[in-house]
Amino acid sequence: MSVAHSGIPDQEEIKRVTPPADILAKKPSVMVECFQHIPCDPCAASCTFGAILPFADINDLPQINYDKCIGCGLCIASCPGLAIFVLDMTYSKDKALIKLPYEMLPLPRPGQLVTALNREGREVAQTEVIKVQKTKQKTYIISIIVPKELALVVRNIKVKESLNG
Ligand code: SF4
Ligand code: SF4
C-alpha cells in the first residue's frame, strides 16, 4: 500500500527518498519523506546549506543535494508535515542516530528511555533519547539512538509520563 492509499509509504516510496548508501556510509544525512504533491515549500528556504533545492513550483516534491547536507537537522522543524528526519549511520558500529520532529507532550528528557514507533505507529523497540532541541517553531527535534537495522524503520517515539519519574 502506498501513501496515496494508506497514508503510509510502501517500500518503493521509502527507497526513493532514502539517501544514497555512499552518503550514509560517510556522514549524517537528511531523509525527506515527502511523497505527495501539495502546495508546500518551507523546507527549501530552511536549509541555509543549499541541500534542499529551490522549488520551481510550490507543488513539487523536495529535491535533495545530499553532498551539501551536513545533517544539522535545522530543516526538521520547518516541515508542517513532520516529514523530515536525519539519519546518522556513522554514530557507532551497530547503532544509528535519528533526529525526528516531535510535537507531543510530555517532552522526553535526555537520557530517558522511550518507546520507538514505526511509520504505522507500532512499537518496535525501546530507545534512548540523547538530545531534545527547542526550535523557533512549535516542533522539537529529538535525537534518539537505535540499532542500525531500525534506522529506516523508527520514525516516532512514545513517551510515558511515568518513565524515569
Ligand atoms: S539537515 Fe541541515 S544541511 Fe541537511 S538539508 Fe536539513 S538544514 Fe540542510
Ligand atoms: S515542508 Fe515538509 S511537507 Fe512541505 S514540501 Fe517540504 S518536506 Fe514536504
PDB file of C-alpha atoms and ligand atoms in Angstrom:
ATOM      1  CA  MET A   1       0.000   0.000   0.000  1.00  0.00           C
ATOM      2  CA  SER A   2       1.317   3.425  -0.925  1.00  0.00           C
ATOM      3  CA  VAL A   3       0.975   6.800   0.781  1.00  0.00           C
ATOM      4  CA  ALA A   4      -1.896   7.614  -1.573  1.00  0.00           C
ATOM      5  CA  HIS A   5      -3.823   4.508  -0.475  1.00  0.00           C
ATOM      6  CA  SER A   6      -2.990   4.151   3.208  1.00  0.00           C
ATOM      7  CA  GLY A   7      -1.163   7.297   4.297  1.00  0.00           C
ATOM      8  CA  ILE A   8       1.873   5.092   4.929  1.00  0.00           C
ATOM      9  CA  PRO A   9       4.684   4.844   2.378  1.00  0.00           C
ATOM     10  CA  ASP A  10       5.460   1.477   0.816  1.00  0.00           C
ATOM     11  CA  GLN A  11       8.973   0.086   0.380  1.00  0.00           C
ATOM     12  CA  GLU A  12       9.354   1.580  -3.114  1.00  0.00           C
ATOM     13  CA  GLU A  13       8.444   5.032  -1.856  1.00  0.00           C
ATOM     14  CA  ILE A  14      10.819   4.727   1.093  1.00  0.00           C
ATOM     15  CA  LYS A  15      13.610   3.582  -1.199  1.00  0.00           C
ATOM     16  CA  ARG A  16      13.076   6.626  -3.411  1.00  0.00           C
ATOM     17  CA  VAL A  17      13.684   9.066  -0.533  1.00  0.00           C
ATOM     18  CA  THR A  18      16.461   7.148   1.247  1.00  0.00           C
ATOM     19  CA  PRO A  19      19.834   8.902   0.990  1.00  0.00           C
ATOM     20  CA  PRO A  20      22.375   7.100  -1.219  1.00  0.00           C
ATOM     21  CA  ALA A  21      24.346   4.356   0.546  1.00  0.00           C
ATOM     22  CA  ASP A  22      27.703   6.054  -0.079  1.00  0.00           C
ATOM     23  CA  ILE A  23      26.430   9.228   1.625  1.00  0.00           C
ATOM     24  CA  LEU A  24      25.069   7.312   4.640  1.00  0.00           C
ATOM     25  CA  ALA A  25      28.361   5.435   4.934  1.00  0.00           C
ATOM     26  CA  LYS A  26      30.330   8.621   5.470  1.00  0.00           C
ATOM     27  CA  LYS A  27      28.150  11.258   7.145  1.00  0.00           C
ATOM     28  CA  PRO A  28      24.768  12.133   8.643  1.00  0.00           C
ATOM     29  CA  SER A  29      22.120  12.993   6.096  1.00  0.00           C
ATOM     30  CA  VAL A  30      18.658  14.383   5.790  1.00  0.00           C
ATOM     31  CA  MET A  31      15.858  11.996   4.727  1.00  0.00           C
ATOM     32  CA  VAL A  32      12.794  13.828   3.443  1.00  0.00           C
ATOM     33  CA  GLU A  33       9.726  11.567   3.476  1.00  0.00           C
ATOM     34  CA  CYS A  34       7.509  13.851   1.431  1.00  0.00           C
ATOM     35  CA  PHE A  35       5.515  11.898  -1.141  1.00  0.00           C
ATOM     36  CA  GLN A  36       2.532  13.965  -2.189  1.00  0.00           C
ATOM     37  CA  HIS A  37       2.325  16.971  -4.462  1.00  0.00           C
ATOM     38  CA  ILE A  38       0.870  19.567  -2.140  1.00  0.00           C
ATOM     39  CA  PRO A  39       1.342  23.354  -2.106  1.00  0.00           C
ATOM     40  CA  CYS A  40       4.118  23.479   0.494  1.00  0.00           C
ATOM     41  CA  ASP A  41       7.769  24.522   0.374  1.00  0.00           C
ATOM     42  CA  PRO A  42       9.198  25.919   3.658  1.00  0.00           C
ATOM     43  CA  CYS A  43      11.781  23.143   3.801  1.00  0.00           C
ATOM     44  CA  ALA A  44      13.702  24.590   0.857  1.00  0.00           C
ATOM     45  CA  ALA A  45      14.161  28.012   2.453  1.00  0.00           C
ATOM     46  CA  SER A  46      15.041  26.472   5.820  1.00  0.00           C
ATOM     47  CA  CYS A  47      18.278  24.897   4.605  1.00  0.00           C
ATOM     48  CA  THR A  48      20.995  27.537   4.545  1.00  0.00           C
ATOM     49  CA  PHE A  49      23.419  24.997   3.081  1.00  0.00           C
ATOM     50  CA  GLY A  50      21.515  24.706  -0.180  1.00  0.00           C
ATOM     51  CA  ALA A  51      20.911  20.994   0.288  1.00  0.00           C
ATOM     52  CA  ILE A  52      17.161  21.265  -0.336  1.00  0.00           C
ATOM     53  CA  LEU A  53      16.883  22.727  -3.817  1.00  0.00           C
ATOM     54  CA  PRO A  54      14.609  25.687  -4.556  1.00  0.00           C
ATOM     55  CA  PHE A  55      11.183  24.616  -5.788  1.00  0.00           C
ATOM     56  CA  ALA A  56      10.308  25.514  -9.380  1.00  0.00           C
ATOM     57  CA  ASP A  57       6.652  25.017  -8.453  1.00  0.00           C
ATOM     58  CA  ILE A  58       5.214  25.032  -4.922  1.00  0.00           C
ATOM     59  CA  ASN A  59       3.588  21.640  -5.642  1.00  0.00           C
ATOM     60  CA  ASP A  60       6.928  19.991  -6.442  1.00  0.00           C
ATOM     61  CA  LEU A  61       8.405  17.280  -4.239  1.00  0.00           C
ATOM     62  CA  PRO A  62      11.612  18.296  -2.427  1.00  0.00           C
ATOM     63  CA  GLN A  63      14.839  17.559  -4.287  1.00  0.00           C
ATOM     64  CA  ILE A  64      17.940  16.971  -2.177  1.00  0.00           C
ATOM     65  CA  ASN A  65      21.600  17.589  -2.903  1.00  0.00           C
ATOM     66  CA  TYR A  66      22.977  15.051  -0.419  1.00  0.00           C
ATOM     67  CA  ASP A  67      26.564  16.223  -0.953  1.00  0.00           C
ATOM     68  CA  LYS A  68      25.645  19.584   0.571  1.00  0.00           C
ATOM     69  CA  CYS A  69      23.726  18.240   3.565  1.00  0.00           C
ATOM     70  CA  ILE A  70      25.622  18.275   6.859  1.00  0.00           C
ATOM     71  CA  GLY A  71      22.840  16.574   8.832  1.00  0.00           C
ATOM     72  CA  CYS A  72      22.310  19.556  11.134  1.00  0.00           C
ATOM     73  CA  GLY A  73      18.569  18.902  11.309  1.00  0.00           C
ATOM     74  CA  LEU A  74      17.548  22.574  11.157  1.00  0.00           C
ATOM     75  CA  CYS A  75      15.102  21.820   8.349  1.00  0.00           C
ATOM     76  CA  ILE A  76      13.204  19.296  10.500  1.00  0.00           C
ATOM     77  CA  ALA A  77      11.130  21.865  12.389  1.00  0.00           C
ATOM     78  CA  SER A  78      10.263  23.785   9.213  1.00  0.00           C
ATOM     79  CA  CYS A  79       8.086  20.971   7.873  1.00  0.00           C
ATOM     80  CA  PRO A  80       4.407  21.174   8.830  1.00  0.00           C
ATOM     81  CA  GLY A  81       4.009  17.565   7.696  1.00  0.00           C
ATOM     82  CA  LEU A  82       6.662  16.251  10.153  1.00  0.00           C
ATOM     83  CA  ALA A  83       8.206  14.537   7.144  1.00  0.00           C
ATOM     84  CA  ILE A  84      11.886  15.379   7.625  1.00  0.00           C
ATOM     85  CA  PHE A  85      14.392  13.236   9.516  1.00  0.00           C
ATOM     86  CA  VAL A  86      18.157  12.994   9.832  1.00  0.00           C
ATOM     87  CA  LEU A  87      19.940   9.648   9.861  1.00  0.00           C
ATOM     88  CA  ASP A  88      23.474   9.192  11.146  1.00  0.00           C
ATOM     89  CA  MET A  89      24.623   5.692  10.327  1.00  0.00           C
ATOM     90  CA  THR A  90      28.184   6.617  11.343  1.00  0.00           C
ATOM     91  CA  TYR A  91      27.182   7.079  15.003  1.00  0.00           C
ATOM     92  CA  SER A  92      28.794   3.781  16.061  1.00  0.00           C
ATOM     93  CA  LYS A  93      29.475   0.278  14.773  1.00  0.00           C
ATOM     94  CA  ASP A  94      25.986  -1.039  15.462  1.00  0.00           C
ATOM     95  CA  LYS A  95      23.909   1.995  16.388  1.00  0.00           C
ATOM     96  CA  ALA A  96      22.435   4.821  14.335  1.00  0.00           C
ATOM     97  CA  LEU A  97      21.270   8.227  15.462  1.00  0.00           C
ATOM     98  CA  ILE A  98      17.919   9.528  14.250  1.00  0.00           C
ATOM     99  CA  LYS A  99      16.758  13.121  14.581  1.00  0.00           C
ATOM    100  CA  LEU A 100      12.992  13.362  14.370  1.00  0.00           C
ATOM    101  CA  PRO A 101      10.278  16.007  14.753  1.00  0.00           C
ATOM    102  CA  TYR A 102       8.153  15.895  17.899  1.00  0.00           C
ATOM    103  CA  GLU A 103       5.147  17.995  18.918  1.00  0.00           C
ATOM    104  CA  MET A 104       3.533  15.920  21.677  1.00  0.00           C
ATOM    105  CA  LEU A 105       3.533  16.249  25.451  1.00  0.00           C
ATOM    106  CA  PRO A 106       5.162  15.215  27.656  1.00  0.00           C
ATOM    107  CA  LEU A 107       8.511  16.014  26.125  1.00  0.00           C
ATOM    108  CA  PRO A 108      11.190  13.390  26.669  1.00  0.00           C
ATOM    109  CA  ARG A 109      14.355  14.248  28.561  1.00  0.00           C
ATOM    110  CA  PRO A 110      17.927  13.472  27.503  1.00  0.00           C
ATOM    111  CA  GLY A 111      18.838  10.061  28.895  1.00  0.00           C
ATOM    112  CA  GLN A 112      15.218   8.922  29.093  1.00  0.00           C
ATOM    113  CA  LEU A 113      14.168   5.579  27.658  1.00  0.00           C
ATOM    114  CA  VAL A 114      11.167   5.890  25.327  1.00  0.00           C
ATOM    115  CA  THR A 115       9.292   3.571  23.019  1.00  0.00           C
ATOM    116  CA  ALA A 116      10.321   3.722  19.359  1.00  0.00           C
ATOM    117  CA  LEU A 117       7.485   3.507  16.838  1.00  0.00           C
ATOM    118  CA  ASN A 118       7.491   2.630  13.155  1.00  0.00           C
ATOM    119  CA  ARG A 119       5.646   4.597  10.460  1.00  0.00           C
ATOM    120  CA  GLU A 120       2.432   2.775  11.311  1.00  0.00           C
ATOM    121  CA  GLY A 121       2.702   3.712  14.983  1.00  0.00           C
ATOM    122  CA  ARG A 122       3.627   0.191  16.083  1.00  0.00           C
ATOM    123  CA  GLU A 123       6.083  -0.273  18.935  1.00  0.00           C
ATOM    124  CA  VAL A 124       9.372  -1.691  17.665  1.00  0.00           C
ATOM    125  CA  ALA A 125      11.955  -1.060  20.389  1.00  0.00           C
ATOM    126  CA  GLN A 126      12.967   0.823  23.482  1.00  0.00           C
ATOM    127  CA  THR A 127      15.345   3.627  22.680  1.00  0.00           C
ATOM    128  CA  GLU A 128      17.391   6.270  24.461  1.00  0.00           C
ATOM    129  CA  VAL A 129      16.843   9.958  23.902  1.00  0.00           C
ATOM    130  CA  ILE A 130      20.159  11.750  23.748  1.00  0.00           C
ATOM    131  CA  LYS A 131      19.117  15.282  22.842  1.00  0.00           C
ATOM    132  CA  VAL A 132      15.995  17.464  22.915  1.00  0.00           C
ATOM    133  CA  GLN A 133      16.269  20.652  20.880  1.00  0.00           C
ATOM    134  CA  LYS A 134      13.825  23.531  21.128  1.00  0.00           C
ATOM    135  CA  THR A 135      13.316  25.410  17.881  1.00  0.00           C
ATOM    136  CA  LYS A 136      11.707  28.678  16.822  1.00  0.00           C
ATOM    137  CA  GLN A 137       8.689  26.660  15.718  1.00  0.00           C
ATOM    138  CA  LYS A 138       6.427  24.551  17.936  1.00  0.00           C
ATOM    139  CA  THR A 139       8.299  21.443  16.782  1.00  0.00           C
ATOM    140  CA  TYR A 140      11.081  19.978  18.904  1.00  0.00           C
ATOM    141  CA  ILE A 141      13.923  17.966  17.407  1.00  0.00           C
ATOM    142  CA  ILE A 142      14.534  14.737  19.312  1.00  0.00           C
ATOM    143  CA  SER A 143      17.710  12.710  18.824  1.00  0.00           C
ATOM    144  CA  ILE A 144      17.469   9.012  19.596  1.00  0.00           C
ATOM    145  CA  ILE A 145      19.772   6.023  19.269  1.00  0.00           C
ATOM    146  CA  VAL A 146      18.530   2.852  17.577  1.00  0.00           C
ATOM    147  CA  PRO A 147      20.099  -0.392  16.317  1.00  0.00           C
ATOM    148  CA  LYS A 148      21.253   0.228  12.744  1.00  0.00           C
ATOM    149  CA  GLU A 149      18.735  -2.231  11.330  1.00  0.00           C
ATOM    150  CA  LEU A 150      15.942   0.001  12.666  1.00  0.00           C
ATOM    151  CA  ALA A 151      17.267   3.279  11.225  1.00  0.00           C
ATOM    152  CA  LEU A 152      14.868   3.076   8.276  1.00  0.00           C
ATOM    153  CA  VAL A 153      12.037   1.776  10.444  1.00  0.00           C
ATOM    154  CA  VAL A 154      11.743   4.028  13.513  1.00  0.00           C
ATOM    155  CA  ARG A 155      10.037   7.329  12.780  1.00  0.00           C
ATOM    156  CA  ASN A 156       8.370   8.375  16.022  1.00  0.00           C
ATOM    157  CA  ILE A 157       8.562   7.909  19.777  1.00  0.00           C
ATOM    158  CA  LYS A 158       6.073   7.395  22.569  1.00  0.00           C
ATOM    159  CA  VAL A 159       6.908   8.996  25.889  1.00  0.00           C
ATOM    160  CA  LYS A 160       5.361   7.655  29.063  1.00  0.00           C
ATOM    161  CA  GLU A 161       4.940  10.207  31.826  1.00  0.00           C
ATOM    162  CA  SER A 162       5.751   7.638  34.466  1.00  0.00           C
ATOM    163  CA  LEU A 163       9.020   6.516  32.875  1.00  0.00           C
ATOM    164  CA  ASN A 164      12.053   7.621  34.865  1.00  0.00           C
ATOM    165  CA  GLY A 165       9.869   9.648  37.148  1.00  0.00           C
TER     166      GLY A 165
HETATM  167  S1  SF4 B   1      19.881  18.592   7.736  1.00  0.00           S
HETATM  168 FE1  SF4 B   1      20.765  20.689   7.683  1.00  0.00          FE
HETATM  169  S2  SF4 B   1      22.083  20.691   5.864  1.00  0.00           S
HETATM  170 FE2  SF4 B   1      20.744  18.886   5.689  1.00  0.00          FE
HETATM  171  S3  SF4 B   1      19.000  19.565   4.455  1.00  0.00           S
HETATM  172 FE3  SF4 B   1      18.421  19.889   6.615  1.00  0.00          FE
HETATM  173  S4  SF4 B   1      19.044  22.033   7.092  1.00  0.00           S
HETATM  174 FE4  SF4 B   1      20.053  21.411   5.188  1.00  0.00          FE
HETATM  175  S1  SF4 B   2       7.964  21.383   4.168  1.00  0.00           S
HETATM  176 FE1  SF4 B   2       7.596  19.173   4.516  1.00  0.00          FE
HETATM  177  S2  SF4 B   2       5.578  18.740   3.622  1.00  0.00           S
HETATM  178 FE2  SF4 B   2       6.254  20.742   2.816  1.00  0.00          FE
HETATM  179  S3  SF4 B   2       7.291  20.213   0.872  1.00  0.00           S
HETATM  180 FE3  SF4 B   2       8.870  20.277   2.442  1.00  0.00          FE
HETATM  181  S4  SF4 B   2       9.065  18.146   3.175  1.00  0.00           S
HETATM  182 FE4  SF4 B   2       7.107  18.309   2.045  1.00  0.00          FE
END
